[in-house]
Coordinates of C-alpha atoms and ligand atoms in Angstrom, one line a residue:
X620 CA -32.2 12.4 -20.0
X621 CA -29.1 10.3 -20.4
X622 CA -26.8 9.4 -17.6
X623 CA -23.4 11.3 -17.2
X624 CA -21.6 8.2 -15.9
X625 CA -22.4 4.6 -15.3
X626 CA -21.4 1.9 -12.8
X627 CA -21.5 -1.8 -13.6
X628 CA -20.9 -4.1 -10.7
X629 CA -23.0 -3.1 -7.7
X630 CA -21.6 -5.1 -4.8
X631 CA -20.5 -3.1 -1.8
X632 CA -17.9 -1.0 -3.6
X633 CA -19.8 -0.3 -6.8
X634 CA -23.0 0.5 -5.0
X635 CA -21.4 3.0 -2.7
X636 CA -19.5 4.6 -5.5
X637 CA -22.7 5.0 -7.5
X638 CA -24.4 6.5 -4.5
X639 CA -21.5 8.9 -4.0
X640 CA -21.7 10.0 -7.6
X641 CA -25.5 10.5 -7.3
X642 CA -25.2 12.4 -4.0
X643 CA -22.8 14.7 -5.8
X644 CA -25.4 15.6 -8.4
X645 CA -24.4 13.2 -11.3
X646 CA -27.0 11.2 -13.1
X647 CA -25.7 7.6 -12.7
X648 CA -26.5 4.7 -15.0
X649 CA -26.6 1.4 -13.1
X650 CA -26.0 -2.2 -14.1
X651 CA -25.1 -5.5 -12.4
X652 CA -24.9 -9.0 -13.8
X653 CA -27.6 -10.2 -11.5
X654 CA -30.4 -7.7 -11.5
X655 CA -31.3 -8.1 -7.8
X656 CA -28.4 -5.8 -6.8
X657 CA -29.6 -3.1 -9.2
X658 CA -33.1 -3.3 -7.9
X659 CA -32.0 -3.2 -4.3
X660 CA -29.9 -0.1 -4.8
X661 CA -32.8 1.8 -6.4
X662 CA -35.3 0.6 -3.8
X663 CA -33.1 1.5 -0.8
X664 CA -31.2 4.6 -2.0
X665 CA -33.2 5.8 -5.1
X666 CA -34.0 9.0 -3.3
X667 CA -30.4 10.0 -2.9
X668 CA -30.1 11.2 -6.5
X669 CA -30.8 10.4 -10.1
X670 CA -30.3 6.8 -11.1
X671 CA -30.9 5.2 -14.5
X672 CA -31.1 1.4 -14.0
X673 CA -30.7 -1.1 -16.7
X674 CA -31.3 -4.8 -16.8
X675 CA -28.7 -5.6 -19.4
X676 CA -25.4 -4.2 -20.6
X677 CA -26.7 -3.0 -23.9
X678 CA -29.4 -1.0 -22.3
X679 CA -26.9 0.4 -19.8
X680 CA -24.6 1.5 -22.6
X681 CA -27.5 3.0 -24.4
X682 CA -28.5 5.0 -21.4
X683 CA -25.2 6.9 -21.3
X684 CA -24.4 10.3 -22.9
X685 CA -21.4 10.3 -25.3
X686 CA -18.5 10.1 -25.0
X687 CA -19.6 7.4 -22.5
X688 CA -17.9 7.0 -19.1
X689 CA -18.3 3.5 -17.7
X690 CA -16.9 2.5 -14.3
X691 CA -16.4 -1.3 -13.9
X692 CA -16.4 -2.4 -10.2
X693 CA -16.5 -6.1 -10.4
X694 CA -14.3 -8.9 -8.9
X695 CA -10.7 -8.4 -10.1
X696 CA -9.2 -10.9 -12.6
X697 CA -11.2 -12.9 -15.1
X698 CA -14.5 -11.3 -14.2
X699 CA -13.1 -7.9 -15.2
X700 CA -12.0 -9.3 -18.6
X701 CA -15.4 -10.9 -19.1
X702 CA -17.1 -7.6 -18.5
X703 CA -14.7 -5.7 -20.8
X704 CA -15.2 -8.2 -23.5
X705 CA -18.9 -7.9 -23.4
X706 CA -18.8 -4.1 -23.1
X707 CA -16.3 -3.2 -25.9
X708 CA -18.5 -4.2 -28.9
X709 CA -21.2 -1.9 -27.5
X710 CA -19.0 1.2 -27.2
X711 CA -18.0 3.9 -29.7
X712 CA -14.7 5.5 -30.3
X713 CA -13.7 8.0 -27.6
X714 CA -15.7 6.3 -24.9
X715 CA -13.9 5.8 -21.5
X716 CA -13.8 2.6 -19.6
X717 CA -12.7 2.9 -16.0
X718 CA -11.7 -0.2 -14.0
X719 CA -11.9 0.8 -10.4
X720 CA -11.3 -2.7 -9.0
X721 CA -8.0 -3.9 -7.6
X722 CA -6.5 -5.0 -10.8
X723 CA -2.8 -6.0 -11.2
X724 CA -1.1 -3.1 -13.0
X725 CA 0.2 -5.5 -15.7
X726 CA -3.3 -6.6 -16.5
X727 CA -4.2 -2.9 -16.7
X728 CA -1.4 -2.3 -19.1
X729 CA -2.6 -5.2 -21.3
X730 CA -6.2 -4.0 -21.2
X731 CA -5.2 -0.4 -21.9
X732 CA -3.2 -1.3 -25.0
X733 CA -6.0 -3.6 -26.3
X734 CA -8.7 -0.9 -25.9
X735 CA -6.5 1.8 -27.3
X736 CA -6.3 -0.2 -30.6
X737 CA -10.1 0.0 -30.7
X738 CA -10.1 3.8 -30.1
X739 CA -11.3 3.5 -26.5
X740 CA -9.7 5.0 -23.4
X741 CA -9.1 2.5 -20.7
X742 CA -8.4 4.0 -17.2
X743 CA -7.2 1.7 -14.5
X744 CA -8.0 3.5 -11.3
X745 CA -7.1 2.8 -7.7
X746 CA -9.9 3.4 -5.3
X747 CA -9.0 3.2 -1.6
X748 CA -10.9 3.5 1.6
X749 CA -13.1 0.4 1.5
X750 CA -16.8 0.7 1.4
X751 CA -16.9 3.7 3.7
X752 CA -14.5 5.6 1.5
X753 CA -16.4 4.7 -1.7
X754 CA -19.5 6.2 -0.2
X755 CA -18.2 9.3 1.5
X756 CA -15.1 10.1 -0.5
X757 CA -12.2 7.7 -1.4
X758 CA -8.7 8.4 -2.3
X759 CA -8.7 7.9 -6.1
X760 CA -5.6 7.0 -8.2
X761 CA -6.5 7.1 -11.9
X762 CA -4.1 6.0 -14.6
X763 CA -4.8 6.1 -18.4
X764 CA -4.5 8.8 -20.9
X765 CA -4.3 12.5 -20.1
X766 CA -7.1 13.1 -22.5
X767 CA -9.4 10.8 -20.6
X768 CA -8.6 12.6 -17.4
X769 CA -9.8 15.9 -18.9
X770 CA -13.4 14.7 -18.8
X771 CA -13.1 12.2 -16.0
X772 CA -11.0 14.4 -13.6
X773 CA -13.8 16.8 -12.7
X774 CA -16.1 14.0 -11.8
X775 CA -13.5 12.0 -9.8
X776 CA -12.1 14.9 -7.9
X777 CA -15.7 15.9 -6.9
X778 CA -16.5 12.5 -5.4
X779 CA -13.0 12.0 -3.8
X780 CA -12.1 12.8 -0.2
X781 CA -10.8 16.3 0.4
X782 CA -8.1 17.5 2.8
X783 CA -7.8 21.3 3.4
X784 CA -10.1 21.8 0.4
X785 CA -7.8 19.8 -1.9
X786 CA -9.1 16.6 -3.6
X787 CA -7.5 13.3 -2.9
X788 CA -7.4 12.5 -6.6
X789 CA -4.8 13.2 -9.2
X790 CA -3.9 11.8 -12.6
X791 CA -1.2 9.4 -11.6
X792 CA 0.2 8.6 -15.1
X793 CA -0.4 6.6 -18.2
X794 CA -1.7 3.0 -18.5
X795 CA -1.0 1.0 -15.3
X796 CA 0.3 3.8 -13.2
X797 CA -2.8 4.3 -11.1
X798 CA -3.2 0.6 -10.3
X799 CA 0.5 0.3 -9.5
X800 CA 0.3 3.2 -7.0
X801 CA -2.9 1.7 -5.5
X802 CA -1.0 -1.6 -5.1
X803 CA 1.9 0.2 -3.4
X804 CA -0.6 2.0 -1.1
X805 CA -1.9 -1.5 0.0
X806 CA 1.7 -2.7 0.5
X807 CA 2.4 0.2 2.7
X808 CA -0.8 -0.5 4.6
X809 CA 0.5 -4.0 5.3
X810 CA 3.8 -2.6 6.6
X811 CA 2.0 0.0 8.8
X812 CA -0.3 -2.6 10.3
X813 CA 2.6 -5.0 11.0
X814 CA 4.6 -2.3 12.7
X815 CA 1.6 -1.3 14.9
X816 CA 1.1 -5.0 15.7
X817 CA 4.7 -5.4 16.8
X818 CA 4.5 -2.3 19.0
X819 CA 1.3 -3.7 20.6
X820 CA 2.9 -7.1 21.1
X821 CA 6.1 -5.8 22.7
X822 CA 4.3 -3.3 25.0
X823 CA 2.0 -6.0 26.2
X824 CA 4.7 -8.6 26.7
X825 CA 7.3 -6.4 28.3
X826 CA 5.0 -4.2 30.4
X827 CA 2.2 -6.5 31.1
X828 CA -0.3 -3.9 30.2
X829 CA -3.9 -4.8 29.5
X830 CA -5.4 -4.1 26.1
X831 CA -7.5 -1.3 27.6
X832 CA -4.3 0.3 29.0
X833 CA -2.6 -0.2 25.6
X834 CA -5.5 1.5 23.9
X835 CA -4.7 4.6 26.0
X836 CA -1.1 4.5 24.8
X837 CA -2.2 4.4 21.2
X838 CA -4.7 7.2 21.8
X839 CA -1.9 9.3 23.2
X840 CA 0.4 8.5 20.3
X841 CA -2.4 9.6 18.0
X842 CA -2.0 13.2 19.2
X843 CA 1.6 13.4 17.8
X844 CA 3.7 12.5 14.8
X845 CA 2.1 9.1 14.5
X846 CA -1.4 10.6 14.2
X847 CA -3.2 8.4 11.6
X848 CA -6.4 6.5 10.9
X849 CA -4.7 3.1 11.7
X850 CA -3.4 4.3 15.1
X851 CA -6.8 5.7 15.9
X852 CA -8.6 2.4 15.1
X853 CA -5.9 0.4 16.9
X854 CA -7.1 2.1 20.1
X855 CA -10.6 1.3 19.2
X856 CA -10.0 -2.4 18.6
X857 CA -7.9 -2.7 21.8
X858 CA -10.5 -1.0 24.0
X859 CA -13.3 -3.2 22.7
X860 CA -14.7 -5.9 25.0
X861 CA -16.0 -9.2 23.7
X862 CA -19.8 -9.4 23.9
X863 CA -19.6 -13.1 24.7
X864 CA -16.9 -13.4 27.3
X865 CA -16.8 -9.8 28.6
X866 CA -13.0 -9.9 28.3
X867 CA -10.8 -8.1 25.8
X868 CA -12.1 -8.5 22.3
X869 CA -8.5 -8.9 21.0
X870 CA -8.0 -12.0 23.1
X871 CA -10.9 -13.9 21.5
X872 CA -9.7 -13.2 17.9
X873 CA -7.9 -16.1 16.2
X874 CA -4.3 -14.9 15.6
X875 CA -4.1 -15.8 11.9
X876 CA -4.0 -12.8 9.5
X877 CA -5.5 -13.2 6.1
X878 CA -4.6 -11.5 2.9
X879 CA -6.3 -10.8 -0.4
X880 CA -3.0 -10.5 -2.4
X881 CA -2.1 -6.9 -3.0
X882 CA 0.7 -7.0 -0.4
X883 CA 2.1 -10.0 -2.1
X884 CA 1.8 -8.3 -5.5
X885 CA 3.7 -5.3 -4.2
X886 CA 6.6 -7.4 -2.9
X887 CA 6.7 -9.5 -6.1
X888 CA 6.8 -6.3 -8.2
X889 CA 9.5 -4.8 -6.1
X890 CA 11.6 -7.9 -6.4
X891 CA 11.3 -7.5 -10.2
X892 CA 12.2 -3.9 -10.0
X893 CA 15.2 -4.7 -7.7
X894 CA 14.0 -2.4 -4.9
X895 CA 14.3 -3.7 -1.4
X896 CA 10.9 -3.3 0.3
X897 CA 11.8 -5.3 3.4
X898 CA 9.1 -3.6 5.5
X899 CA 6.4 -4.8 3.3
X900 CA 8.0 -8.1 2.6
X901 CA 8.2 -8.8 6.4
X902 CA 4.6 -7.8 6.8
X903 CA 3.5 -10.3 4.1
X904 CA 5.7 -13.0 5.6
X905 CA 4.4 -12.3 9.1
X906 CA 0.9 -12.8 7.9
X907 CA 1.9 -16.1 6.2
X908 CA 3.6 -17.3 9.3
X909 CA 0.6 -16.5 11.4
X910 CA -1.6 -18.6 9.1
X911 CA 0.9 -21.5 8.9
X912 CA -1.0 -23.6 11.5
X913 CA 0.8 -26.9 10.8
X914 CA 4.3 -25.5 11.6
X915 CA 3.1 -23.3 14.4
X916 CA 1.5 -26.2 16.2
X917 CA 4.6 -28.3 15.7
X918 CA 6.8 -25.6 17.2
X919 CA 4.7 -23.8 19.9
X920 CA 5.8 -25.0 23.4
X921 CA 8.4 -27.2 21.7
X922 CA 11.1 -24.8 20.5
X923 CA 12.7 -23.2 23.5
X924 CA 12.8 -19.4 24.0
X925 CA 15.3 -17.3 25.9
X926 CA 15.9 -18.1 29.5
X927 CA 15.2 -14.5 30.4
X928 CA 11.7 -13.8 29.1
X929 CA 11.4 -10.6 31.2
X930 CA 13.4 -7.5 31.3
X931 CA 13.3 -4.7 33.8
X932 CA 12.4 -1.5 32.1
X933 CA 10.9 1.8 33.1
X934 CA 7.3 1.8 31.8
X935 CA 7.2 5.4 30.6
X936 CA 10.7 5.2 29.0
X937 CA 9.9 1.9 27.2
X938 CA 6.6 3.2 25.8
X939 CA 8.5 6.2 24.4
X940 CA 11.2 3.9 23.0
X941 CA 8.6 1.8 21.2
X942 CA 7.0 5.0 19.8
X943 CA 10.3 5.9 18.3
X944 CA 10.9 2.4 16.9
X945 CA 7.4 2.5 15.3
X946 CA 7.9 6.0 13.8
X947 CA 11.4 5.2 12.5
X948 CA 10.4 1.9 11.0
X949 CA 7.4 3.6 9.4
X950 CA 9.6 6.1 7.8
X951 CA 11.7 3.3 6.4
X952 CA 8.7 1.4 5.1
X953 CA 7.5 4.6 3.3
X954 CA 11.0 5.4 2.0
X955 CA 11.1 1.9 0.5
X956 CA 7.6 2.2 -0.9
X957 CA 8.3 5.5 -2.6
X958 CA 11.5 4.1 -4.0
X959 CA 9.5 1.3 -5.6
X960 CA 7.1 3.9 -7.1
X961 CA 10.0 5.8 -8.5
X962 CA 11.6 2.7 -10.0
X963 CA 8.3 1.6 -11.7
X964 CA 7.8 5.2 -12.9
X965 CA 11.2 5.1 -14.6
X966 CA 10.7 1.6 -15.9
X967 CA 7.4 2.3 -17.5
X968 CA 7.8 6.0 -18.3
X969 CA 5.0 7.1 -16.1
X970 CA 6.6 10.3 -14.8
X971 CA 4.8 10.0 -11.4
X972 CA 4.9 13.0 -9.1
X973 CA 5.8 11.3 -5.8
X974 CA 4.8 14.3 -3.6
X975 CA 1.4 14.3 -5.2
X976 CA 0.9 10.6 -4.3
X977 CA 1.6 11.4 -0.6
X978 CA -0.9 14.2 -0.9
X979 CA -3.8 12.1 -2.3
X980 CA -3.3 9.6 0.5
X981 CA -3.9 12.2 3.2
X982 CA -7.7 11.5 3.1
X983 CA -10.1 8.8 2.2
X984 CA -7.7 5.9 2.4
X985 CA -6.5 3.5 5.1
X986 CA -3.0 4.9 5.4
X987 CA -4.2 8.5 5.8
X988 CA -1.9 10.2 8.3
X989 CA -0.4 13.5 9.4
X990 CA 3.0 12.1 8.4
X991 CA 2.1 12.3 4.7
X992 CA 2.3 16.0 4.7
X993 CA 5.9 15.6 5.7
X994 CA 6.4 13.3 2.7
X995 CA 4.9 15.8 0.3
X996 CA 7.1 18.6 1.8
X997 CA 10.2 16.4 1.3
X998 CA 9.5 15.8 -2.4
X999 CA 8.6 19.5 -2.8
X1000 CA 11.9 20.4 -1.4
X1001 CA 13.7 18.0 -3.7
X1002 CA 11.7 16.2 -6.4
X1003 CA 14.6 13.9 -7.2
X1004 CA 15.3 13.0 -3.5
X1005 CA 17.2 9.7 -3.7
X1006 CA 15.5 8.4 -0.5
X1007 CA 13.1 9.9 2.0
X1008 CA 15.6 8.9 4.7
X1009 CA 18.1 11.6 3.5
X1010 CA 15.5 14.4 3.6
X1011 CA 16.4 16.7 6.5
X1012 CA 13.1 16.3 8.3
X1013 CA 13.2 12.5 8.2
X1014 CA 16.9 12.3 8.8
X1015 CA 16.3 14.2 12.0
X1016 CA 13.3 12.2 13.0
X1017 CA 15.2 8.9 12.7
X1018 CA 18.4 10.3 14.2
X1019 CA 16.5 11.5 17.4
X1020 CA 14.9 8.1 17.8
X1021 CA 17.5 5.7 16.7
X1022 CA 19.0 4.9 20.1
X1023 CA 15.5 4.1 21.3
X1024 CA 14.8 2.0 18.1
X1025 CA 18.0 0.0 18.7
X1026 CA 17.0 -0.6 22.4
X1027 CA 13.6 -1.9 21.3
X1028 CA 15.0 -4.3 18.7
X1029 CA 17.5 -5.5 21.3
X1030 CA 14.8 -6.0 23.9
X1031 CA 12.6 -7.9 21.4
X1032 CA 15.5 -10.2 20.7
X1033 CA 16.2 -10.6 24.4
X1034 CA 12.7 -11.5 25.5
X1035 CA 12.0 -13.5 22.4
X1036 CA 9.1 -11.4 21.0
X1037 CA 9.2 -11.4 17.1
X1038 CA 9.7 -7.9 15.7
X1039 CA 10.5 -8.6 12.0
X1040 CA 9.3 -5.2 10.9
X1041 CA 11.2 -3.2 13.4
X1042 CA 14.4 -5.2 13.0
X1043 CA 14.3 -5.4 9.2
X1044 CA 13.7 -1.6 9.0
X1045 CA 16.7 -1.0 11.3
X1046 CA 18.9 -3.3 9.2
X1047 CA 17.9 -1.5 6.1
X1048 CA 18.7 1.8 7.7
X1049 CA 22.1 0.6 8.8
X1050 CA 22.7 -1.0 5.4
X1051 CA 21.9 2.2 3.7
X1052 CA 24.1 4.4 5.8
X1053 CA 27.1 1.9 5.8
X1054 CA 30.2 3.2 4.2
X1055 CA 31.3 -0.3 3.4
X1056 CA 29.1 -3.4 3.1
X1057 CA 30.1 -7.1 3.2
X1058 CA 28.9 -7.3 -0.4
X1059 CA 32.7 -7.2 -1.1
X1060 CA 32.9 -10.7 0.4
X1061 CA 30.0 -11.9 -1.7
X1062 CA 31.7 -10.6 -4.8
X1063 CA 34.9 -12.4 -3.7
X1064 CA 33.0 -15.7 -3.2
X1065 CA 31.2 -15.3 -6.6
X1066 CA 34.5 -14.8 -8.3
X1067 CA 36.0 -17.8 -6.6
X1068 CA 33.3 -20.4 -7.3
X1069 CA 31.9 -19.1 -10.5
X1070 CA 34.5 -16.7 -12.1
X1071 CA 31.7 -14.1 -11.9
X1072 CA 34.4 -11.3 -11.7
X1073 CA 34.6 -8.3 -9.4
X1074 CA 35.2 -4.6 -9.6
X1075 CA 37.9 -2.8 -7.7
X1076 CA 37.7 0.3 -5.5
X1077 CA 40.8 1.8 -7.1
X1078 CA 40.6 1.0 -10.8
X1079 CA 37.9 0.8 -13.5
X1080 CA 37.1 -2.5 -15.1
X1081 CA 36.1 -6.1 -14.3
X1082 CA 38.6 -8.5 -12.8
X1083 CA 39.1 -12.1 -12.0
X1084 CA 41.6 -13.8 -9.8
X1085 CA 43.1 -17.2 -10.8
X1086 CA 41.9 -18.9 -7.6
X1087 CA 42.9 -22.4 -8.7
X1088 CA 46.2 -21.2 -10.2
X1089 CA 48.8 -18.6 -9.3
X1090 CA 46.2 -16.2 -7.9
X1091 CA 47.2 -13.5 -10.4
X1092 CA 44.6 -11.0 -11.4
X1093 CA 43.4 -10.7 -14.9
X1094 CA 41.2 -8.0 -16.6
X1095 CA 38.0 -9.4 -18.0
Ligands
NDP1713 P1 -16.5 -8.3 -5.2 O1 -15.1 -8.2 -5.4 O2 -17.1 -9.2 -4.2 O3 -17.3 -8.6 -6.6 C1 -18.7 -8.8 -6.7 C2 -19.2 -8.1 -7.9 O4 -18.6 -8.6 -9.1 C3 -20.7 -8.3 -8.1 O5 -21.3 -7.1 -8.6 C4 -20.7 -9.5 -9.1 O6 -21.9 -9.6 -9.8 C5 -19.6 -9.1 -10.0 N1 -19.1 -10.1 -10.8 C6 -18.3 -11.2 -10.4 N2 -18.0 -12.0 -11.5 C7 -18.6 -11.4 -12.6 C8 -18.6 -11.8 -13.9 N3 -18.0 -12.9 -14.4 N4 -19.3 -11.0 -14.8 C9 -19.9 -9.9 -14.3 N5 -19.9 -9.5 -13.0 C10 -19.3 -10.3 -12.2 O7 -17.1 -6.8 -4.9 P2 -16.5 -5.6 -4.1 O8 -17.5 -4.5 -4.2 O9 -16.1 -6.0 -2.7 O10 -15.2 -5.1 -4.9 C11 -15.3 -4.7 -6.2 C12 -13.9 -4.4 -6.7 O11 -13.3 -3.4 -5.8 C13 -12.9 -5.6 -6.6 O12 -12.0 -5.5 -7.7 C14 -12.1 -5.3 -5.3 O13 -10.8 -5.9 -5.3 C15 -12.1 -3.8 -5.3 N6 -11.9 -3.1 -4.0 C16 -12.6 -3.6 -2.9 C17 -12.5 -3.0 -1.7 C18 -13.3 -3.5 -0.5 O14 -13.1 -2.9 0.6 N7 -14.2 -4.4 -0.7 C19 -11.6 -1.8 -1.5 C20 -11.0 -1.4 -2.7 C21 -11.2 -2.0 -3.9 P3 -23.1 -10.5 -9.2 O15 -23.8 -9.6 -8.2 O16 -23.9 -10.7 -10.4 O17 -22.5 -11.7 -8.6

């Protein structure tokens, strides 16, 4: 018989997604530009379920039952457009095209509107969890029309990760909503990793602990509020020995972090939306700095650090302080991330349920964490919560750790260990809670040099001072 759904693009992600579908009882059409991947999948995993392989795209489309459901899992960017262009003339009205790659949400909006004109549904869907997730249950963030989700939803929820019996898949919103949320997920992942890296660096520097001892700290943290996949695998990486030297694995890894671009996209989009996402921005910048070999080589051992590179701290107390700094900074990063989702949702009329996003990230994806239940609860308590930071639970969590957080940022500055994530998060927190900001001075300066006007605290309207004249105030 005909296949219920098809996957074109059978590299690691597509292959595992196809296997996941087949293992869940769906008959899966297969296609890949170069046939070798299709053949390899059938040869190695053909026994896992029902596959219907095709050598060309026309045969692939022909092998699908109508309305057709086609998942594209190819390299993001121009390759995705190339596949869409080849696919569209072969499809019929009502067919559904899913792009499960990491597309930019603006590309998804463009593609969705182009395919809509042809009577086709285009669903940009975030898929998280890497190859492991794709095979065993990813977190899935589909956008596109409600109508397409009616037939797609039952399939996607079945193959997604599940937490407490609930699928980690929900219809995010129209057109680019799914890919936007997937992008934000990745941005948050950048921030999470940067904060963990800072915690590691500070503990190692200040306490002189070995990587193996630090692994135990993270293992312990993973039993509390910080419990998450990333903390768990941090312990695993830190306890690993290098097969060549027999020393700590972490010490033989080149300290230059790479990036594929979704973190950068997140920050760029947030800049356009006017939402401060300093946690994610610092994470992207920290990776860029790490890879900036030319400047690092010019400065290392040349630029002087503090005269006091050591501080006297109680080991246990400092570890607990760093735990608080990590948790509070993480809360800030998530608060900023959810603000960005809300802003985009307003801008593009997506009507995204923020609590539901936290819920579908609880399993199958890299940022899965106990913490996300708290986020869902916060938005359940108040769907129009202005910031996660003012929710009672998070307010208390930060309040109880803020003295520790401040000590950690101060210690980092004293010993000269970079902690851009911790300190930017603390500055954001202090900025948010300030009753009066120095923005007043900025407005004064703008009015002086550019007559940009200012508003007053005591009267409505815009004003300008005659700076070069009699300094009288005029209404603008
Ligand atoms: P790659 O991103 O490495 O892409 C390889 C696939 O794209 C191959 O099937 C290749 O076909 C196909 N392809 C490339 N160019 C073209 C083209 N012009 N026309 C047709 N097919 C083309 O594969 P991944 O599996 O790593 O990722 C797939 C998508 O999933 C990407 O968008 C990626 O960003 C996203 N993603 C990846 C994750 C990961 O952990 N890897 C996690 C989450 C999302 P051929 O075999 O013929 O070369």
